[in-house]
Amino acid sequence: MLAQAMYGREYGQLLADAPLAALNLDARNVTFEAEYYLATDAEQFARVKPLLWLWKNLDLTPVGQNPVTGIPVRRILAGHIFRRVGRDFKCWQNVEFSVGYNMEVGDNVVVHRHVLLDDIGGIELQDGASVSDYVNIYSHTHSVLDGPDVTLRRTVIGRGARITYHSTILAGSVVSDDAMLATHALLRGDIPPHGIAMGLPARVTRFKERPQPEAYGVDSRTHPHDAGRKANPQFPDPTPNQTRVPGEGDL
C-alpha cells in the first residue's frame, strides 16, 4: 500500500528500481521508541507495528492529507490497532501513539492534528470527547531521582470533554464528563463534571451552566483512579515523595 501511495508502483517493482526506498517502507526494517520500553508487550506490539507504520507514513501522502480519504483509512486502522474504538472516530493527520493497543475510544471521538497519545499505561477517550491540535496526553511518569523508575497510570477523558489547543495531561488524571482543559494548560490532577481548568498547573476556575444529569459516565470525584503499576522490575516498590519546598533542609 505504501509503495503504491508514495511511489505509484508495486512494491516488487520499487524494490528492484529503488531498493533503499522500498526497504524503508517495510516495518520490519525500522524500530519504534516503544520497542525500547520495558512496559511494552512485545507480542501485542509486533501485531500492531506494521499498521502503525502504515498509518504514520500514509499521513505524509495526499491520501493521508485529504480528509475524504485519510479519516476513513485511519478509522479502519484504529479498528485493528486499538483495544476498542467506537462509531465515527475522526482522527486527523500526524497523531502519534506510544503503542496503540492500549487505546480505548468511544463513539464520535475527534482527535486533531499533531497530538501525542502516550497510551503505554492506557488512555480512555469516552463518547464525544474532543482532543485539539498539539495536545499531549500521558499515561506514564518517571521518578524525579531515578529516570528508569517508571509508573504506569491510566488516564481517562470523560464524555463530551474538550482538551484544547497545546494543553498537556499527565498520567493518571481523570477529566470528567463535559469538562474542559484550556489552551496551554497543564493538568496534573482531575477536573470535575462541567469544570473548566486553566493555567500552569491547571486549576478549575469556571463551571459550565448545564442542567445536572441523573448520572455521569465519568465523575472524577467518584471514578476509580489508577493506583499505578511499576514498569521496571528494578523498582518494584511505590515511588515515595522525592521533592521538597525550597528552603526545607537546604545546606
PDB file of N, CA, C and O in Angstrom, residues 148-151 228-240:
ATOM      1  N   PRO A 148      14.843   5.675  35.173  1.00  0.00           N
ATOM      2  CA  PRO A 148      14.307   4.364  34.782  1.00  0.00           C
ATOM      3  C   PRO A 148      13.156   3.862  35.652  1.00  0.00           C
ATOM      4  O   PRO A 148      12.533   2.853  35.324  1.00  0.00           O
ATOM      5  N   ASP A 149      12.896   4.529  36.780  1.00  0.00           N
ATOM      6  CA  ASP A 149      11.780   4.155  37.650  1.00  0.00           C
ATOM      7  C   ASP A 149      10.500   4.750  37.064  1.00  0.00           C
ATOM      8  O   ASP A 149      10.187   5.930  37.261  1.00  0.00           O
ATOM      9  N   VAL A 150       9.755   3.918  36.338  1.00  0.00           N
ATOM     10  CA  VAL A 150       8.573   4.366  35.590  1.00  0.00           C
ATOM     11  C   VAL A 150       7.319   3.773  36.216  1.00  0.00           C
ATOM     12  O   VAL A 150       7.272   2.584  36.544  1.00  0.00           O
ATOM     13  N   THR A 151       6.303   4.608  36.382  1.00  0.00           N
ATOM     14  CA  THR A 151       4.999   4.177  36.879  1.00  0.00           C
ATOM     15  C   THR A 151       3.955   4.413  35.798  1.00  0.00           C
ATOM     16  O   THR A 151       3.892   5.491  35.207  1.00  0.00           O
ATOM     17  N   GLY A 228      -1.529   2.796  39.889  1.00  0.00           N
ATOM     18  CA  GLY A 228      -0.206   2.768  39.263  1.00  0.00           C
ATOM     19  C   GLY A 228       0.403   1.380  39.260  1.00  0.00           C
ATOM     20  O   GLY A 228       0.252   0.610  40.215  1.00  0.00           O
ATOM     21  N   ARG A 229       1.070   1.064  38.167  1.00  0.00           N
ATOM     22  CA  ARG A 229       1.804  -0.200  38.047  1.00  0.00           C
ATOM     23  C   ARG A 229       3.241   0.134  37.683  1.00  0.00           C
ATOM     24  O   ARG A 229       3.480   0.978  36.814  1.00  0.00           O
ATOM     25  N   LYS A 230       4.201  -0.506  38.323  1.00  0.00           N
ATOM     26  CA  LYS A 230       5.600  -0.233  38.054  1.00  0.00           C
ATOM     27  C   LYS A 230       6.029  -0.970  36.782  1.00  0.00           C
ATOM     28  O   LYS A 230       5.755  -2.154  36.607  1.00  0.00           O
ATOM     29  N   ALA A 231       6.729  -0.243  35.910  1.00  0.00           N
ATOM     30  CA  ALA A 231       7.129  -0.802  34.623  1.00  0.00           C
ATOM     31  C   ALA A 231       8.484  -1.482  34.667  1.00  0.00           C
ATOM     32  O   ALA A 231       8.754  -2.369  33.859  1.00  0.00           O
ATOM     33  N   ASN A 232       9.346  -1.078  35.607  1.00  0.00           N
ATOM     34  CA  ASN A 232      10.713  -1.589  35.660  1.00  0.00           C
ATOM     35  C   ASN A 232      10.861  -2.481  36.889  1.00  0.00           C
ATOM     36  O   ASN A 232      10.722  -2.003  38.022  1.00  0.00           O
ATOM     37  N   PRO A 233      11.162  -3.769  36.711  1.00  0.00           N
ATOM     38  CA  PRO A 233      11.277  -4.667  37.874  1.00  0.00           C
ATOM     39  C   PRO A 233      12.396  -4.287  38.825  1.00  0.00           C
ATOM     40  O   PRO A 233      12.432  -4.752  39.971  1.00  0.00           O
ATOM     41  N   GLN A 234      13.326  -3.440  38.410  1.00  0.00           N
ATOM     42  CA  GLN A 234      14.371  -2.964  39.314  1.00  0.00           C
ATOM     43  C   GLN A 234      13.818  -2.000  40.359  1.00  0.00           C
ATOM     44  O   GLN A 234      14.484  -1.722  41.368  1.00  0.00           O
ATOM     45  N   PHE A 235      12.610  -1.473  40.112  1.00  0.00           N
ATOM     46  CA  PHE A 235      11.970  -0.524  41.033  1.00  0.00           C
ATOM     47  C   PHE A 235      10.549  -1.023  41.324  1.00  0.00           C
ATOM     48  O   PHE A 235       9.565  -0.435  40.873  1.00  0.00           O
ATOM     49  N   PRO A 236      10.423  -2.118  42.097  1.00  0.00           N
ATOM     50  CA  PRO A 236       9.099  -2.711  42.293  1.00  0.00           C
ATOM     51  C   PRO A 236       8.213  -1.973  43.283  1.00  0.00           C
ATOM     52  O   PRO A 236       6.987  -2.130  43.256  1.00  0.00           O
ATOM     53  N   ASP A 237       8.803  -1.164  44.170  1.00  0.00           N
ATOM     54  CA  ASP A 237       8.029  -0.532  45.237  1.00  0.00           C
ATOM     55  C   ASP A 237       7.442   0.794  44.781  1.00  0.00           C
ATOM     56  O   ASP A 237       7.978   1.446  43.881  1.00  0.00           O
ATOM     57  N   PRO A 238       6.347   1.227  45.401  1.00  0.00           N
ATOM     58  CA  PRO A 238       5.794   2.552  45.069  1.00  0.00           C
ATOM     59  C   PRO A 238       6.840   3.639  45.267  1.00  0.00           C
ATOM     60  O   PRO A 238       7.621   3.607  46.222  1.00  0.00           O
ATOM     61  N   THR A 239       6.851   4.590  44.371  1.00  0.00           N
ATOM     62  CA  THR A 239       7.844   5.666  44.442  1.00  0.00           C
ATOM     63  C   THR A 239       7.458   6.652  45.533  1.00  0.00           C
ATOM     64  O   THR A 239       6.369   7.215  45.502  1.00  0.00           O
ATOM     65  N   PRO A 240       8.329   6.886  46.523  1.00  0.00           N
ATOM     66  CA  PRO A 240       7.997   7.833  47.600  1.00  0.00           C
ATOM     67  C   PRO A 240       8.096   9.266  47.107  1.00  0.00           C
ATOM     68  O   PRO A 240       8.604   9.540  46.014  1.00  0.00           O
TER      69      PRO A 240
END
